[in-house]
Amino acid sequence: MGKGYLGLIEDIRSWLRFQQSLGMEFVSSSPGISGFLSSADTHDPARKNVPGGHFFAGRSRDGVPGSSVSAPGSDTLPGLKSKVEKCTGCDLHRYRTNVVFGEGPEDARLLVVGEAPGRQEDQEGRPFVGVSGELLTKMLRAINISRTECFITSVVKCRPPGNRTPEQHEIERCAPFLFRQIELIRPSFILALGLIAAHTLFKTDNPLTSLRGRWHRLDNARVMVTYHPAYLLRFGGMRQKNLKREAWHDLQMLEKEYVASKNA
Ligand code: SF4
């Protein structure tokens, strides 16, 4: 069996996992295709076959440098976390149950940046633990990246009331914490989820469609922009299908470079 053949199988498996992550539970296939997919990897306990189908169970910066925002001084991530937890820098502190600083290894190679905590994140004090978080975990798994190897955070660290979009002055007050996190973690890759994350990192107001699907650089990190999981969950029909295809393209680009740099 040649390497190309194995690569093709892995691509198919990744695509199927990605479809699963977006809610697809069944794909029509002949028994022959089911057998082919099963034989591709017999070590994945999350997959099982049924007759007639396959179930899944399982310093360019594009503008102004982000670090022009004055980062709050703290030499360690725990030190920064303790500062953020006491922060009353904007009105969002009035509504929070918990500050959501982010979580993950202090030396993570991949930093994932979302928009803001939602209700469940606010309750638990952890990032991406709601429905969007479940989808994020599955999206990462689809490209063979474990959630636990990433540091996951957001642009603002306190939940906006009613899950509204953070306002510009709130973003400006909170973004220095994010840039300090980037300085301390020094990730090789950043995955920016959605418009707020991309606009904050690159200080631009370009549409997401012009930012996603290509590599950017932020200091030493390579940055990929894609749709926020919540956005992917918002639509149905052809719109969702197109968004899914684009997100998958972005994630595959990330997987390719992430794996290559791991093996370098
Ligand atoms: Fe401070 Fe950020 Fe929370 Fe505003 S959102 S209070 S700036 S930690």
mmCIF file of C-alpha atoms in Angstrom, residues 8-222:
data_model
loop_
_atom_site.group_PDB
_atom_site.id
_atom_site.type_symbol
_atom_site.label_atom_id
_atom_site.label_comp_id
_atom_site.label_asym_id
_atom_site.label_seq_id
_atom_site.Cartn_x
_atom_site.Cartn_y
_atom_site.Cartn_z
ATOM 1 C CA LEU A 8 -5.966 9.652 0.639
ATOM 2 C CA ILE A 9 -7.587 7.391 3.204
ATOM 3 C CA GLU A 10 -6.595 9.731 6.013
ATOM 4 C CA ASP A 11 -8.004 12.705 4.059
ATOM 5 C CA ILE A 12 -11.298 10.889 3.661
ATOM 6 C CA ARG A 13 -11.386 9.973 7.315
ATOM 7 C CA SER A 14 -10.624 13.560 8.325
ATOM 8 C CA TRP A 15 -13.375 14.859 6.073
ATOM 9 C CA LEU A 16 -15.850 12.393 7.556
ATOM 10 C CA ARG A 17 -14.858 13.380 11.098
ATOM 11 C CA PHE A 18 -15.334 17.023 10.177
ATOM 12 C CA GLN A 19 -18.801 16.287 8.784
ATOM 13 C CA GLN A 20 -19.587 14.465 12.009
ATOM 14 C CA SER A 21 -18.436 17.426 14.042
ATOM 15 C CA LEU A 22 -20.940 19.587 12.202
ATOM 16 C CA GLY A 23 -23.807 17.300 13.074
ATOM 17 C CA MET A 24 -23.941 14.823 10.213
ATOM 18 C CA GLU A 25 -24.719 11.375 11.542
ATOM 19 C CA PHE A 26 -25.121 9.311 8.431
ATOM 20 C CA VAL A 27 -23.607 9.103 4.966
ATOM 21 C CA SER A 28 -25.044 6.808 2.342
ATOM 22 C CA SER A 29 -22.521 4.367 1.043
ATOM 23 C CA SER A 30 -22.309 0.940 -0.412
ATOM 24 C CA PRO A 31 -21.126 -1.924 1.792
ATOM 25 C CA GLY A 32 -17.905 -1.815 -0.230
ATOM 26 C CA ILE A 33 -17.239 1.804 0.744
ATOM 27 C CA SER A 34 -18.063 1.064 4.364
ATOM 28 C CA GLY A 35 -15.583 -1.773 4.323
ATOM 29 C CA PHE A 36 -12.980 0.468 2.718
ATOM 30 C CA LEU A 37 -13.404 3.106 5.416
ATOM 31 C CA SER A 38 -13.295 0.483 8.160
ATOM 32 C CA SER A 39 -10.119 -1.014 6.846
ATOM 33 C CA ALA A 40 -8.509 2.422 6.774
ATOM 34 C CA ASP A 41 -8.153 2.405 10.515
ATOM 35 C CA THR A 42 -9.247 -0.358 12.767
ATOM 36 C CA HIS A 43 -7.891 1.436 15.829
ATOM 37 C CA ASP A 44 -10.554 4.123 15.986
ATOM 38 C CA PRO A 45 -13.186 2.869 18.432
ATOM 39 C CA ALA A 46 -15.363 5.869 17.682
ATOM 40 C CA ARG A 47 -16.412 4.520 14.301
ATOM 41 C CA LYS A 48 -18.747 1.705 13.529
ATOM 42 C CA ASN A 49 -20.342 0.431 10.352
ATOM 43 C CA VAL A 50 -23.900 -0.449 9.631
ATOM 44 C CA PRO A 51 -25.245 -2.117 6.528
ATOM 45 C CA GLY A 52 -25.734 0.276 3.652
ATOM 46 C CA GLY A 53 -24.216 3.261 5.339
ATOM 47 C CA HIS A 54 -21.433 4.645 7.501
ATOM 48 C CA PHE A 55 -22.164 6.049 10.931
ATOM 49 C CA PHE A 56 -19.912 8.271 12.921
ATOM 50 C CA ALA A 57 -19.930 7.957 16.647
ATOM 51 C CA GLY A 58 -17.312 9.256 17.478
ATOM 52 C CA ARG A 59 5.655 41.484 10.917
ATOM 53 C CA SER A 60 3.208 41.710 8.215
ATOM 54 C CA ARG A 61 0.172 41.406 10.431
ATOM 55 C CA ASP A 62 -1.930 42.635 7.538
ATOM 56 C CA GLY A 63 -1.885 46.110 8.919
ATOM 57 C CA VAL A 64 -1.213 47.595 12.286
ATOM 58 C CA PRO A 65 0.773 45.483 14.725
ATOM 59 C CA GLY A 66 -1.410 44.066 17.457
ATOM 60 C CA SER A 67 1.233 44.607 20.108
ATOM 61 C CA SER A 68 0.934 48.365 19.640
ATOM 62 C CA VAL A 69 -1.717 47.959 22.329
ATOM 63 C CA SER A 70 0.071 48.353 25.618
ATOM 64 C CA ALA A 71 0.187 44.938 27.248
ATOM 65 C CA PRO A 72 -0.287 44.712 30.996
ATOM 66 C CA GLY A 73 2.951 43.847 32.701
ATOM 67 C CA SER A 74 3.176 40.353 34.065
ATOM 68 C CA ASP A 75 6.040 37.961 33.560
ATOM 69 C CA THR A 76 4.142 34.724 33.935
ATOM 70 C CA LEU A 77 0.856 33.341 32.728
ATOM 71 C CA PRO A 78 -0.397 32.601 36.269
ATOM 72 C CA GLY A 79 0.549 36.170 37.223
ATOM 73 C CA LEU A 80 -1.382 37.528 34.267
ATOM 74 C CA LYS A 81 -4.332 35.311 35.093
ATOM 75 C CA SER A 82 -4.501 36.647 38.585
ATOM 76 C CA LYS A 83 -4.503 40.211 37.222
ATOM 77 C CA VAL A 84 -7.271 39.458 34.771
ATOM 78 C CA GLU A 85 -9.359 37.844 37.472
ATOM 79 C CA LYS A 86 -9.345 41.090 39.420
ATOM 80 C CA CYS A 87 -9.903 43.312 36.393
ATOM 81 C CA THR A 88 -12.635 45.924 36.401
ATOM 82 C CA GLY A 89 -11.351 47.582 33.250
ATOM 83 C CA CYS A 90 -14.724 47.720 31.526
ATOM 84 C CA ASP A 91 -18.361 47.376 32.445
ATOM 85 C CA LEU A 92 -18.433 43.714 31.550
ATOM 86 C CA HIS A 93 -17.044 42.948 35.004
ATOM 87 C CA ARG A 94 -20.453 43.861 36.421
ATOM 88 C CA TYR A 95 -22.157 41.007 34.625
ATOM 89 C CA ARG A 96 -19.685 38.185 35.015
ATOM 90 C CA THR A 97 -19.906 35.193 37.293
ATOM 91 C CA ASN A 98 -16.343 34.207 36.446
ATOM 92 C CA VAL A 99 -13.558 35.654 34.387
ATOM 93 C CA VAL A 100 -12.644 33.266 31.590
ATOM 94 C CA PHE A 101 -8.909 33.669 31.189
ATOM 95 C CA GLY A 102 -8.413 30.603 28.996
ATOM 96 C CA GLU A 103 -6.828 27.227 29.518
ATOM 97 C CA GLY A 104 -4.192 24.961 28.102
ATOM 98 C CA PRO A 105 -0.454 24.297 28.262
ATOM 99 C CA GLU A 106 1.654 27.372 28.945
ATOM 100 C CA ASP A 107 3.888 26.380 26.039
ATOM 101 C CA ALA A 108 1.107 25.408 23.634
ATOM 102 C CA ARG A 109 2.109 25.401 19.970
ATOM 103 C CA LEU A 110 -1.412 26.344 18.938
ATOM 104 C CA LEU A 111 -3.393 29.219 20.445
ATOM 105 C CA VAL A 112 -7.109 29.264 19.656
ATOM 106 C CA VAL A 113 -8.798 32.657 19.974
ATOM 107 C CA GLY A 114 -12.557 33.071 20.126
ATOM 108 C CA GLU A 115 -14.740 36.113 20.715
ATOM 109 C CA ALA A 116 -16.082 36.143 24.280
ATOM 110 C CA PRO A 117 -17.372 33.778 26.950
ATOM 111 C CA GLY A 118 -20.982 32.657 26.660
ATOM 112 C CA ARG A 119 -23.378 31.700 29.444
ATOM 113 C CA GLN A 120 -21.901 28.303 30.173
ATOM 114 C CA GLU A 121 -18.327 29.555 29.956
ATOM 115 C CA ASP A 122 -19.227 32.321 32.408
ATOM 116 C CA GLN A 123 -20.719 29.784 34.795
ATOM 117 C CA GLU A 124 -17.754 27.437 34.678
ATOM 118 C CA GLY A 125 -14.942 29.937 34.180
ATOM 119 C CA ARG A 126 -13.641 27.868 31.258
ATOM 120 C CA PRO A 127 -13.474 28.668 27.533
ATOM 121 C CA PHE A 128 -15.561 26.949 24.873
ATOM 122 C CA VAL A 129 -17.516 24.568 27.090
ATOM 123 C CA GLY A 130 -20.944 25.183 25.555
ATOM 124 C CA VAL A 131 -22.374 23.957 22.263
ATOM 125 C CA SER A 132 -19.824 25.957 20.278
ATOM 126 C CA GLY A 133 -17.099 24.438 22.409
ATOM 127 C CA GLU A 134 -18.260 20.948 21.604
ATOM 128 C CA LEU A 135 -18.088 21.788 17.934
ATOM 129 C CA LEU A 136 -14.631 23.345 18.327
ATOM 130 C CA THR A 137 -13.355 20.193 20.041
ATOM 131 C CA LYS A 138 -14.704 18.064 17.192
ATOM 132 C CA MET A 139 -13.314 20.371 14.532
ATOM 133 C CA LEU A 140 -9.853 20.125 16.102
ATOM 134 C CA ARG A 141 -10.165 16.379 16.453
ATOM 135 C CA ALA A 142 -11.080 16.149 12.774
ATOM 136 C CA ILE A 143 -7.651 17.510 11.924
ATOM 137 C CA ASN A 144 -5.914 15.317 14.494
ATOM 138 C CA ILE A 145 -5.329 18.060 17.026
ATOM 139 C CA SER A 146 -6.313 17.393 20.606
ATOM 140 C CA ARG A 147 -8.021 20.199 22.483
ATOM 141 C CA THR A 148 -5.693 19.580 25.418
ATOM 142 C CA GLU A 149 -2.593 20.463 23.389
ATOM 143 C CA CYS A 150 -3.962 23.945 22.579
ATOM 144 C CA PHE A 151 -4.297 27.037 24.692
ATOM 145 C CA ILE A 152 -7.854 28.268 24.205
ATOM 146 C CA THR A 153 -8.929 31.793 25.027
ATOM 147 C CA SER A 154 -10.991 34.697 23.724
ATOM 148 C CA VAL A 155 -10.642 38.375 22.914
ATOM 149 C CA VAL A 156 -12.665 39.539 25.912
ATOM 150 C CA LYS A 157 -12.529 37.601 29.142
ATOM 151 C CA CYS A 158 -15.924 38.469 30.643
ATOM 152 C CA ARG A 159 -19.306 37.541 29.235
ATOM 153 C CA PRO A 160 -21.217 40.325 27.473
ATOM 154 C CA PRO A 161 -24.813 40.406 28.753
ATOM 155 C CA GLY A 162 -27.207 38.392 26.626
ATOM 156 C CA ASN A 163 -24.251 37.046 24.663
ATOM 157 C CA ARG A 164 -24.155 40.216 22.592
ATOM 158 C CA THR A 165 -21.088 41.026 20.518
ATOM 159 C CA PRO A 166 -18.468 42.841 22.608
ATOM 160 C CA GLU A 167 -18.382 46.575 21.946
ATOM 161 C CA GLN A 168 -15.298 48.229 20.536
ATOM 162 C CA HIS A 169 -14.335 49.985 23.773
ATOM 163 C CA GLU A 170 -14.622 46.666 25.646
ATOM 164 C CA ILE A 171 -12.412 44.962 23.082
ATOM 165 C CA GLU A 172 -9.851 47.751 23.329
ATOM 166 C CA ARG A 173 -9.750 47.469 27.120
ATOM 167 C CA CYS A 174 -9.377 43.710 27.118
ATOM 168 C CA ALA A 175 -7.208 43.040 24.054
ATOM 169 C CA PRO A 176 -3.920 43.858 25.855
ATOM 170 C CA PHE A 177 -4.490 40.757 27.971
ATOM 171 C CA LEU A 178 -4.754 38.663 24.821
ATOM 172 C CA PHE A 179 -1.580 40.150 23.350
ATOM 173 C CA ARG A 180 0.246 39.520 26.604
ATOM 174 C CA GLN A 181 -0.960 35.924 26.521
ATOM 175 C CA ILE A 182 0.513 35.626 23.035
ATOM 176 C CA GLU A 183 3.826 37.082 24.233
ATOM 177 C CA LEU A 184 4.015 34.672 27.161
ATOM 178 C CA ILE A 185 2.838 31.515 25.400
ATOM 179 C CA ARG A 186 4.724 32.232 22.179
ATOM 180 C CA PRO A 187 2.595 29.903 20.038
ATOM 181 C CA SER A 188 3.802 28.815 16.627
ATOM 182 C CA PHE A 189 0.242 28.865 15.317
ATOM 183 C CA ILE A 190 -2.895 30.841 16.083
ATOM 184 C CA LEU A 191 -6.364 29.852 14.982
ATOM 185 C CA ALA A 192 -8.571 32.950 14.970
ATOM 186 C CA LEU A 193 -12.235 32.064 15.170
ATOM 187 C CA GLY A 194 -14.543 34.641 13.659
ATOM 188 C CA LEU A 195 -14.557 38.300 12.829
ATOM 189 C CA ILE A 196 -13.878 39.761 16.283
ATOM 190 C CA ALA A 197 -10.800 37.597 16.814
ATOM 191 C CA ALA A 198 -9.425 38.349 13.344
ATOM 192 C CA HIS A 199 -10.121 42.084 13.561
ATOM 193 C CA THR A 200 -8.542 42.339 16.999
ATOM 194 C CA LEU A 201 -5.399 40.441 16.043
ATOM 195 C CA PHE A 202 -4.821 42.286 12.775
ATOM 196 C CA LYS A 203 -6.306 45.700 13.596
ATOM 197 C CA THR A 204 -8.280 45.645 10.423
ATOM 198 C CA ASP A 205 -11.913 45.830 9.465
ATOM 199 C CA ASN A 206 -11.574 43.727 6.348
ATOM 200 C CA PRO A 207 -14.362 41.194 5.861
ATOM 201 C CA LEU A 208 -13.750 37.694 7.127
ATOM 202 C CA THR A 209 -14.026 36.339 3.617
ATOM 203 C CA SER A 210 -10.882 38.230 2.674
ATOM 204 C CA LEU A 211 -8.996 37.134 5.799
ATOM 205 C CA ARG A 212 -9.782 33.422 5.969
ATOM 206 C CA GLY A 213 -8.227 30.741 3.798
ATOM 207 C CA ARG A 214 -4.689 32.101 3.780
ATOM 208 C CA TRP A 215 -1.785 32.444 6.175
ATOM 209 C CA HIS A 216 -1.032 35.587 8.126
ATOM 210 C CA ARG A 217 1.825 36.305 10.484
ATOM 211 C CA LEU A 218 1.724 37.826 13.944
ATOM 212 C CA ASP A 219 5.221 38.080 15.375
ATOM 213 C CA ASN A 220 6.507 34.497 15.360
ATOM 214 C CA ALA A 221 3.131 32.882 14.937
ATOM 215 C CA ARG A 222 1.433 31.833 11.741
#
